[in-house]
Short mmCIF file of C-alpha atoms in Angstrom, two decimals:
data_model
loop_
_atom_site.label_atom_id
_atom_site.label_comp_id
_atom_site.label_asym_id
_atom_site.label_seq_id
_atom_site.Cartn_x
_atom_site.Cartn_y
_atom_site.Cartn_z
CA UNK A 1 -35.85 -11.44 13.31
CA UNK A 2 -34.37 -11.56 9.81
CA UNK A 3 -32.54 -8.28 10.43
CA UNK A 4 -31.01 -9.60 13.63
CA UNK A 5 -29.84 -12.73 11.82
CA UNK A 6 -28.20 -10.63 9.11
CA UNK A 7 -26.47 -8.47 11.70
CA UNK A 8 -25.14 -11.56 13.50
CA UNK A 9 -23.80 -13.00 10.23
CA UNK A 10 -21.99 -9.77 9.36
CA UNK A 11 -20.66 -9.47 12.90
CA UNK A 12 -19.40 -13.06 12.71
CA UNK A 13 -17.58 -12.36 9.43
CA UNK A 14 -16.02 -9.19 10.85
CA UNK A 15 -14.86 -10.99 14.00
CA UNK A 16 -13.47 -13.86 11.93
CA UNK A 17 -11.67 -11.44 9.61
CA UNK A 18 -10.16 -9.57 12.55
CA UNK A 19 -9.14 -12.83 14.25
CA UNK A 20 -7.24 -13.90 11.15
CA UNK A 21 -5.64 -10.47 10.81
CA UNK A 22 -4.42 -10.71 14.40
CA UNK A 23 -2.84 -14.12 13.85
CA UNK A 24 -1.48 -14.01 10.29
CA UNK A 25 1.77 -12.32 9.34
CA UNK A 26 1.57 -8.54 9.45
CA UNK A 27 3.71 -6.42 7.12
CA UNK A 28 4.91 -3.22 8.79
CA UNK A 29 6.36 -1.44 5.79
CA UNK A 30 9.22 0.76 7.07
CA UNK A 31 7.97 3.78 5.11
CA UNK A 32 4.64 3.66 6.93
CA UNK A 33 6.50 4.50 10.12
CA UNK A 34 9.26 6.71 8.70
CA UNK A 35 7.33 9.11 6.46
CA UNK A 36 4.59 10.10 8.95
CA UNK A 37 7.22 10.22 11.73
CA UNK A 38 9.25 12.73 9.73
CA UNK A 39 6.11 14.72 8.95
CA UNK A 40 5.13 15.24 12.59
CA UNK A 41 8.68 16.41 13.27
CA UNK A 42 8.50 19.14 10.63
CA UNK A 43 10.40 17.15 8.00
CA UNK A 44 7.94 17.55 5.19
CA UNK A 45 7.07 15.02 2.49
CA UNK A 46 8.76 15.74 -0.86
CA UNK A 47 10.85 18.59 0.57
CA UNK A 48 12.69 16.57 3.23
CA UNK A 49 11.93 13.07 1.96
CA UNK A 50 11.90 11.72 -1.58
CA UNK A 51 8.38 10.26 -1.70
CA UNK A 52 6.90 9.29 -5.05
CA UNK A 53 3.37 8.72 -3.75
CA UNK A 54 0.67 11.30 -3.26
CA UNK A 55 0.25 12.46 0.36
CA UNK A 56 -3.17 11.36 1.64
CA UNK A 57 -2.09 8.21 3.50
CA UNK A 58 1.08 9.81 4.89
CA UNK A 59 -0.97 12.65 6.36
CA UNK A 60 -3.55 10.23 7.78
CA UNK A 61 -0.85 8.29 9.60
CA UNK A 62 0.89 11.49 10.72
CA UNK A 63 -2.33 12.58 12.43
CA UNK A 64 -2.67 9.17 14.11
CA UNK A 65 0.94 9.24 15.31
CA UNK A 66 0.63 12.83 16.50
CA UNK A 67 -2.31 11.85 18.71
CA UNK A 68 -1.31 8.36 19.85
CA UNK A 69 2.47 8.27 19.33
CA UNK A 70 4.59 6.46 16.75
CA UNK A 71 4.70 2.69 17.02
CA UNK A 72 3.75 -0.68 15.61
CA UNK A 73 0.61 -1.00 17.71
CA UNK A 74 -0.72 2.28 16.35
CA UNK A 75 0.13 1.18 12.81
CA UNK A 76 -1.63 -2.15 13.26
CA UNK A 77 -4.76 -0.67 14.82
CA UNK A 78 -5.03 1.86 11.99
CA UNK A 79 -4.57 -0.89 9.40
CA UNK A 80 -7.09 -3.28 10.91
CA UNK A 81 -9.64 -0.50 11.45
CA UNK A 82 -9.36 0.44 7.78
CA UNK A 83 -9.81 -3.18 6.70
CA UNK A 84 -12.90 -3.71 8.87
CA UNK A 85 -14.27 -0.39 7.60
CA UNK A 86 -13.76 -1.70 4.05
CA UNK A 87 -15.75 -4.83 4.96
CA UNK A 88 -18.63 -2.59 6.08
CA UNK A 89 -18.44 -0.47 2.92
CA UNK A 90 -18.63 -3.64 0.80
CA UNK A 91 -21.78 -4.71 2.64
CA UNK A 92 -23.35 -1.24 2.51
CA UNK A 93 -22.76 -0.74 -1.23
CA UNK A 94 -23.72 -4.25 -2.37
CA UNK A 95 -26.91 -4.30 -0.31
CA UNK A 96 -28.08 -1.14 -2.05
CA UNK A 97 -27.52 -2.42 -5.58
CA UNK A 98 -28.36 -6.10 -5.10
CA UNK A 99 -29.66 -7.69 -1.87
CA UNK A 100 -28.61 -8.75 1.64
CA UNK A 101 -27.72 -12.29 0.59
CA UNK A 102 -25.35 -11.06 -2.13
CA UNK A 103 -23.99 -8.44 0.28
CA UNK A 104 -23.18 -10.98 2.99
CA UNK A 105 -21.44 -13.37 0.60
CA UNK A 106 -19.55 -10.43 -0.92
CA UNK A 107 -18.17 -9.45 2.48
CA UNK A 108 -17.13 -13.05 3.12
CA UNK A 109 -15.36 -13.37 -0.22
CA UNK A 110 -13.74 -9.98 0.17
CA UNK A 111 -12.36 -10.96 3.59
CA UNK A 112 -10.86 -14.16 2.15
CA UNK A 113 -9.22 -12.54 -0.86
CA UNK A 114 -8.19 -9.47 1.12
CA UNK A 115 -6.03 -11.71 3.28
CA UNK A 116 -4.77 -13.83 0.40
CA UNK A 117 -3.52 -10.81 -1.54
CA UNK A 118 -1.17 -9.78 1.29
CA UNK A 119 -3.60 -7.26 2.71
CA UNK A 120 -2.46 -7.52 6.32
CA UNK A 121 -0.34 -4.40 6.26
CA UNK A 122 -1.03 -0.81 5.25
CA UNK A 123 0.15 0.45 1.90
CA UNK A 124 -1.36 2.99 -0.47
CA UNK A 125 -3.34 0.34 -2.37
CA UNK A 126 -5.22 -0.67 0.78
CA UNK A 127 -6.71 2.75 1.40
CA UNK A 128 -7.85 2.84 -2.24
CA UNK A 129 -10.27 -0.02 -1.46
CA UNK A 130 -13.07 1.91 0.30
CA UNK A 131 -12.46 5.01 -1.82
CA UNK A 132 -12.81 3.05 -5.08
CA UNK A 133 -15.94 1.30 -3.88
CA UNK A 134 -17.58 4.54 -2.72
CA UNK A 135 -16.69 6.12 -6.06
CA UNK A 136 -18.28 3.12 -7.80
CA UNK A 137 -21.44 3.63 -5.72
CA UNK A 138 -21.60 7.35 -6.53
CA UNK A 139 -21.10 6.77 -10.25
CA UNK A 140 -23.86 4.16 -10.37
CA UNK A 141 -26.14 6.56 -8.47
CA UNK A 142 -25.31 9.34 -10.94
CA UNK A 143 -23.92 11.60 -8.22
CA UNK A 144 -21.09 12.70 -10.45
CA UNK A 145 -19.84 15.75 -8.53
CA UNK A 146 -19.29 13.63 -5.41
CA UNK A 147 -17.78 10.87 -7.51
CA UNK A 148 -15.28 13.39 -8.84
CA UNK A 149 -14.39 14.44 -5.30
CA UNK A 150 -13.81 10.87 -4.15
CA UNK A 151 -11.78 10.06 -7.25
CA UNK A 152 -9.58 13.06 -6.47
CA UNK A 153 -9.05 11.69 -2.96
CA UNK A 154 -8.08 8.41 -4.62
CA UNK A 155 -5.53 10.19 -6.80
CA UNK A 156 -4.07 11.96 -3.78
CA UNK A 157 -3.73 8.52 -2.19
CA UNK A 158 -2.02 6.86 -5.14
CA UNK A 159 -1.52 7.90 -8.75
CA UNK A 160 -2.78 4.56 -10.08
CA UNK A 161 -6.26 5.96 -9.45
CA UNK A 162 -6.01 7.25 -13.03
CA UNK A 163 -6.86 3.75 -14.28
CA UNK A 164 -10.29 4.02 -12.66
CA UNK A 165 -11.07 6.88 -15.03
CA UNK A 166 -11.68 4.29 -17.76
CA UNK A 167 -14.75 2.62 -16.17
CA UNK A 168 -15.84 5.97 -14.74
CA UNK A 169 -15.97 7.79 -18.07
CA UNK A 170 -17.62 4.80 -19.75
CA UNK A 171 -20.41 5.10 -17.17
CA UNK A 172 -21.02 8.79 -16.54
CA UNK A 173 -23.14 11.08 -18.67
CA UNK A 174 -22.57 14.46 -17.00
CA UNK A 175 -18.80 14.46 -17.09
CA UNK A 176 -18.60 18.19 -16.34
CA UNK A 177 -20.01 17.58 -12.86
CA UNK A 178 -17.35 14.92 -12.28
CA UNK A 179 -14.60 17.29 -13.43
CA UNK A 180 -15.86 20.07 -11.15
CA UNK A 181 -15.80 17.72 -8.16
CA UNK A 182 -12.29 16.59 -9.05
CA UNK A 183 -10.97 20.12 -9.52
CA UNK A 184 -12.49 21.22 -6.21
CA UNK A 185 -10.49 18.63 -4.25
CA UNK A 186 -7.34 19.13 -6.34
CA UNK A 187 -7.41 22.83 -5.55
CA UNK A 188 -7.68 22.09 -1.82
CA UNK A 189 -4.68 19.75 -1.93
CA UNK A 190 -2.72 22.24 -4.05
CA UNK A 191 -3.43 24.96 -1.50
CA UNK A 192 -2.28 22.72 1.36
CA UNK A 193 0.97 21.91 -0.43
CA UNK A 194 1.50 25.58 -1.27
CA UNK A 195 1.02 26.59 2.38
CA UNK A 196 3.55 23.93 3.37
CA UNK A 197 5.95 25.44 0.87
CA UNK A 198 6.66 22.17 -0.91
CA UNK A 199 4.42 22.35 -3.98
CA UNK A 200 7.38 22.34 -6.38
CA UNK A 201 8.94 19.40 -4.50
CA UNK A 202 5.63 17.54 -4.71
CA UNK A 203 5.55 18.07 -8.47
CA UNK A 204 9.15 16.93 -8.81
CA UNK A 205 8.78 13.64 -6.93
CA UNK A 206 5.09 12.65 -7.13
CA UNK A 207 4.29 13.84 -10.65
CA UNK A 208 7.35 14.29 -12.85
CA UNK A 209 9.52 11.57 -11.35
CA UNK A 210 6.80 9.09 -10.31
CA UNK A 211 4.83 9.20 -13.55
CA UNK A 212 7.34 10.02 -16.26
CA UNK A 213 10.66 8.67 -14.97
CA UNK A 214 10.22 5.94 -12.36
CA UNK A 215 8.20 3.40 -14.40
CA UNK A 216 11.05 3.18 -16.93
CA UNK A 217 13.94 3.31 -14.45
CA UNK A 218 16.46 0.47 -14.57
CA UNK A 219 15.74 -2.03 -11.80
CA UNK A 220 12.29 -0.60 -11.08
CA UNK A 221 10.37 -3.04 -13.30
CA UNK A 222 9.68 -6.28 -11.46
CA UNK A 223 7.53 -8.65 -13.48
CA UNK A 224 6.06 -11.85 -12.01
CA UNK A 225 7.17 -15.34 -12.90
CA UNK A 226 4.60 -17.60 -14.58
CA UNK A 227 3.55 -19.26 -11.32
CA UNK A 228 2.92 -15.97 -9.51
CA UNK A 229 1.00 -14.60 -12.47
CA UNK A 230 -1.27 -17.67 -12.64
CA UNK A 231 -1.89 -17.61 -8.88
CA UNK A 232 -2.72 -13.90 -8.85
CA UNK A 233 -5.11 -14.12 -11.81
CA UNK A 234 -6.84 -17.37 -10.80
CA UNK A 235 -9.35 -15.71 -8.40
CA UNK A 236 -10.52 -13.44 -11.21
CA UNK A 237 -11.64 -16.43 -13.30
CA UNK A 238 -14.98 -16.07 -11.51
CA UNK A 239 -15.79 -13.40 -14.09
CA UNK A 240 -16.00 -16.14 -16.75
CA UNK A 241 -19.25 -17.77 -15.51
CA UNK A 242 -20.60 -14.35 -14.50
CA UNK A 243 -20.19 -12.92 -18.00
CA UNK A 244 -21.57 -16.13 -19.55
CA UNK A 245 -24.64 -15.89 -17.30
CA UNK A 246 -25.34 -12.17 -17.53
CA UNK A 247 -23.79 -11.26 -20.92
CA UNK A 248 -22.83 -7.55 -20.88
CA UNK A 249 -24.77 -6.70 -17.73
CA UNK A 250 -21.75 -6.96 -15.42
CA UNK A 251 -18.98 -5.92 -17.80
CA UNK A 252 -18.62 -2.75 -15.72
CA UNK A 253 -17.63 -4.85 -12.67
CA UNK A 254 -14.88 -6.44 -14.73
CA UNK A 255 -13.63 -3.04 -15.87
CA UNK A 256 -13.51 -1.76 -12.28
CA UNK A 257 -11.65 -4.91 -11.24
CA UNK A 258 -9.12 -4.56 -14.07
CA UNK A 259 -8.57 -0.91 -13.14
CA UNK A 260 -7.91 -2.03 -9.58
CA UNK A 261 -5.27 -4.54 -10.74
CA UNK A 262 -3.21 -2.04 -12.68
CA UNK A 263 -1.16 -1.01 -9.67
CA UNK A 264 0.67 -4.35 -9.96
CA UNK A 265 2.72 -2.86 -12.80
CA UNK A 266 5.62 -2.13 -12.98
CA UNK A 267 6.56 -3.68 -9.60
CA UNK A 268 4.50 -6.83 -9.20
CA UNK A 269 3.34 -7.58 -5.67
CA UNK A 270 0.13 -9.28 -4.53
CA UNK A 271 -0.91 -6.38 -2.30
CA UNK A 272 -1.19 -4.13 -5.37
CA UNK A 273 -4.36 -6.10 -6.28
CA UNK A 274 -6.23 -4.80 -3.20
CA UNK A 275 -8.31 -2.11 -5.03
CA UNK A 276 -9.71 -4.80 -7.35
CA UNK A 277 -10.92 -7.08 -4.58
CA UNK A 278 -14.33 -5.53 -3.76
CA UNK A 279 -15.32 -6.00 -7.39
CA UNK A 280 -13.91 -9.53 -7.42
CA UNK A 281 -15.96 -10.31 -4.32
CA UNK A 282 -19.16 -8.94 -5.86
CA UNK A 283 -18.51 -10.91 -9.05
CA UNK A 284 -17.95 -14.05 -6.99
CA UNK A 285 -21.25 -13.60 -5.16
CA UNK A 286 -23.18 -12.95 -8.35
CA UNK A 287 -21.37 -15.79 -10.12
CA UNK A 288 -22.49 -18.42 -7.64
CA UNK A 289 -26.01 -17.06 -7.13
CA UNK A 290 -28.69 -19.61 -8.08
CA UNK A 291 -26.01 -22.17 -8.76
CA UNK A 292 -28.57 -24.99 -8.74
CA UNK A 293 -30.17 -23.59 -11.88
CA UNK A 294 -26.95 -23.32 -13.88
CA UNK A 295 -25.86 -25.40 -16.84
CA UNK A 296 -23.51 -28.32 -16.30
CA UNK A 297 -20.51 -26.47 -17.76
CA UNK A 298 -20.85 -23.61 -15.26
CA UNK A 299 -21.33 -26.02 -12.36
CA UNK A 300 -18.16 -27.92 -13.31
CA UNK A 301 -16.28 -24.65 -13.77
CA UNK A 302 -17.39 -23.38 -10.34
CA UNK A 303 -16.40 -26.68 -8.70
CA UNK A 304 -12.92 -26.33 -10.24
CA UNK A 305 -12.83 -22.70 -9.08
CA UNK A 306 -13.83 -23.53 -5.49
CA UNK A 307 -11.30 -26.34 -5.18
CA UNK A 308 -8.55 -24.14 -6.62
CA UNK A 309 -9.48 -21.23 -4.35
CA UNK A 310 -9.53 -23.47 -1.29
CA UNK A 311 -6.09 -24.81 -2.15
CA UNK A 312 -4.64 -21.33 -2.67
CA UNK A 313 -6.03 -19.95 0.58
CA UNK A 314 -5.06 -23.02 2.61
CA UNK A 315 -1.51 -22.80 1.29
CA UNK A 316 -1.39 -19.08 2.12
CA UNK A 317 -2.84 -19.76 5.59
CA UNK A 318 -0.23 -22.40 6.47
CA UNK A 319 2.66 -20.18 5.33
CA UNK A 320 1.54 -17.11 7.26
CA UNK A 321 -0.09 -18.39 10.45
CA UNK A 322 1.52 -16.82 13.53
CA UNK A 323 4.52 -15.61 11.52
CA UNK A 324 4.77 -12.37 13.48
CA UNK A 325 5.54 -8.99 11.96
CA UNK A 326 7.59 -8.52 8.82
CA UNK A 327 10.25 -5.80 9.18
CA UNK A 328 10.12 -6.18 12.95
CA UNK A 329 11.93 -9.48 13.35
CA UNK A 330 14.24 -10.20 16.29
CA UNK A 331 17.27 -8.66 14.58
CA UNK A 332 15.35 -5.40 14.15
CA UNK A 333 14.39 -5.45 17.83
CA UNK A 334 18.02 -6.03 18.82
CA UNK A 335 19.34 -3.21 16.64
CA UNK A 336 16.65 -0.82 17.89
CA UNK A 337 17.61 -1.66 21.46
CA UNK A 338 21.29 -1.04 20.69
CA UNK A 339 20.66 2.30 18.97
CA UNK A 340 18.48 3.54 21.82
CA UNK A 341 21.22 2.65 24.31
CA UNK A 342 23.87 4.51 22.31
CA UNK A 343 22.06 7.65 21.18
CA UNK A 344 19.96 10.43 22.62
CA UNK A 345 16.49 11.33 21.30
CA UNK A 346 16.72 13.42 18.12
CA UNK A 347 20.31 12.37 17.41
CA UNK A 348 21.12 11.87 13.75
CA UNK A 349 22.20 8.48 12.46
CA UNK A 350 22.52 7.00 9.00
CA UNK A 351 21.07 3.67 7.86
CA UNK A 352 22.63 2.08 4.78
CA UNK A 353 21.18 -0.85 2.88
CA UNK A 354 18.72 -1.72 5.65
CA UNK A 355 15.29 -0.85 6.99
CA UNK A 356 14.53 2.82 7.56
CA UNK A 357 12.02 2.07 10.32
CA UNK A 358 15.07 2.26 12.60
CA UNK A 359 14.70 6.04 12.68
CA UNK A 360 11.14 6.23 14.05
CA UNK A 361 11.56 3.17 16.28
CA UNK A 362 14.58 4.77 17.99
CA UNK A 363 13.49 8.41 17.94
CA UNK A 364 16.49 9.42 15.79
CA UNK A 365 16.58 11.36 12.52
CA UNK A 366 18.19 10.70 9.14
CA UNK A 367 21.56 12.43 8.79
CA UNK A 368 20.72 13.53 5.24
CA UNK A 369 18.11 16.05 4.14
CA UNK A 370 16.27 15.17 2.04
CA UNK A 371 16.12 11.50 2.96
CA UNK A 372 16.35 9.49 -0.28
CA UNK A 373 15.79 5.71 -0.59
CA UNK A 374 19.01 3.80 -1.20
CA UNK A 375 17.84 2.29 -4.44
CA UNK A 376 19.55 2.73 -7.76
CA UNK A 377 16.69 4.60 -9.45
CA UNK A 378 16.94 7.30 -6.76
CA UNK A 379 20.62 7.34 -5.89
CA UNK A 380 21.80 7.59 -9.49
CA UNK A 381 19.86 10.78 -10.11
CA UNK A 382 22.25 13.70 -10.74
CA UNK A 383 23.45 15.35 -7.52
CA UNK A 384 21.77 13.00 -5.04
CA UNK A 385 24.87 11.27 -3.71
CA UNK A 386 26.88 14.49 -3.71
CA UNK A 387 24.20 16.11 -1.53
CA UNK A 388 24.19 13.13 0.81
CA UNK A 389 27.96 13.23 1.22
CA UNK A 390 27.75 16.96 1.97
CA UNK A 391 25.06 16.34 4.59
CA UNK A 392 27.10 13.58 6.21
CA UNK A 393 30.10 15.91 6.44
CA UNK A 394 27.99 18.56 8.18
CA UNK A 395 25.88 16.40 10.50
CA UNK A 396 28.60 13.89 11.39
CA UNK A 397 26.22 11.11 12.55
CA UNK A 398 27.49 9.28 15.61
CA UNK A 399 26.31 5.91 14.26
CA UNK A 400 26.03 4.41 10.81
CA UNK A 401 24.23 1.10 10.40
CA UNK A 402 25.32 -0.89 7.37
CA UNK A 403 24.03 -4.20 6.13
CA UNK A 404 26.49 -6.09 3.94
CA UNK A 405 25.76 -5.79 0.22
CA UNK A 406 24.65 -8.96 -1.53
CA UNK A 407 25.62 -10.35 -4.93
CA UNK A 408 22.18 -9.84 -6.44
CA UNK A 409 18.80 -8.26 -5.75
CA UNK A 410 17.93 -4.84 -4.33
CA UNK A 411 20.45 -5.24 -1.49
CA UNK A 412 23.28 -5.53 -4.00
CA UNK A 413 23.14 -1.89 -5.08
CA UNK A 414 25.92 0.24 -3.58
CA UNK A 415 25.73 4.06 -3.82
CA UNK A 416 29.43 4.31 -4.54
CA UNK A 417 30.12 7.94 -3.63
CA UNK A 418 28.32 7.67 -0.32
CA UNK A 419 29.88 4.31 0.43
CA UNK A 420 33.39 5.59 -0.31
CA UNK A 421 32.92 8.57 2.01
CA UNK A 422 31.69 6.34 4.82
CA UNK A 423 34.52 3.85 4.42
CA UNK A 424 37.12 6.62 4.65
CA UNK A 425 35.60 8.51 7.58
CA UNK A 426 34.06 5.75 9.70
CA UNK A 427 35.38 2.60 11.31
CA UNK A 428 33.83 -0.69 12.33
CA UNK A 429 32.78 -0.89 15.99
CA UNK A 430 30.75 -4.08 16.30
CA UNK A 431 28.16 -6.28 14.62
CA UNK A 432 24.59 -6.55 15.90
CA UNK A 433 22.63 -9.46 14.42
CA UNK A 434 24.35 -9.15 11.06
CA UNK A 435 24.29 -5.34 10.94
CA UNK A 436 27.61 -3.50 10.99
CA UNK A 437 27.81 -0.60 13.42
CA UNK A 438 30.21 2.13 12.25
CA UNK A 439 31.42 5.11 14.26
CA UNK A 440 33.51 8.19 13.29
CA UNK A 441 37.28 7.71 13.03
CA UNK A 442 37.87 10.57 15.48
#
């Protein structure tokens, strides 16, 4: 009877989480369509696209798109399946180290904060969530070889996995087993990249550029304002009563949470906090356990925390309820419809200063190879714009889509050499929902 009640509670939380995911704003990052789309059409990551992330997620999505086709529905189903799977992993891990009551409340808190920290949309940080939690479980169970393997999968999902090495190496005793597990997976990924023939390109973009160049690139650093910083850190105040109650017993949870936050630097966004959230949820459940027995200070602190959390989530809920899909607004739909009507499948076009999901949504290809993001820290690398101009001369795309440059922000950057070539060799045809359509002069 008790087991059935637990199952119904978990099922209710999962259904509620999914219901909110279905109705809150979804973020369809353009790269999550473009990069896997290029991969399944033999345009390889790193070699044919300047990608600074490690390849695990791109390959996952490429497999999904290869089987089910490329589209927003496929992207959403993959994202929501991963999130619900993460809910189940939270329950499974917490139940084994604590109890069912703590596990249920952890799933509930994780679902709340997962939504609040812009988790309704797949990005590399989101897939780190179950991998980090499973690694945490393996470390605590002293299964170090397997922990090393899962950490390696984390690293080949996003390089910020390196921050998790701090709590890992403070916890493990047989570090050689961990290293062997890590090396085993790294060798497999290295072999895959070597077979693809893009190992050197992977090193260039995902290691050398991503780790040693990009974090210091002009325009790349995006720090939060004071308000955003306070809002993002407020949920983690739950560690205060937990540490007061349990002293050093749960310091490791705090370290895992801090490691999970580190992806928010250098470009601050709420969704970069996703890997920290399972540990925040566990801390929250432990922090409020046996609340009736706590001292007055902790009770007052928790009351303040609950009221603040309720306010933050309610504000988030109102802003995002039934707000549709980001990067698939009506103007995107209109432009996609226009491009499809004026191109044939596999035609080459060129998108400037706008969303690159236009390529996969229209079945067209980028006119430049490799495709490089039109951001200053990529375009100002030596030889990039010259190569793009050369590619445009050879491929002669029948359409160029250009969003007007702004006075400030990311959309203000103009790759001058590419822009000059386009302005000389292309002419204005018409404007579709604020996007300029350019065609060849001849």
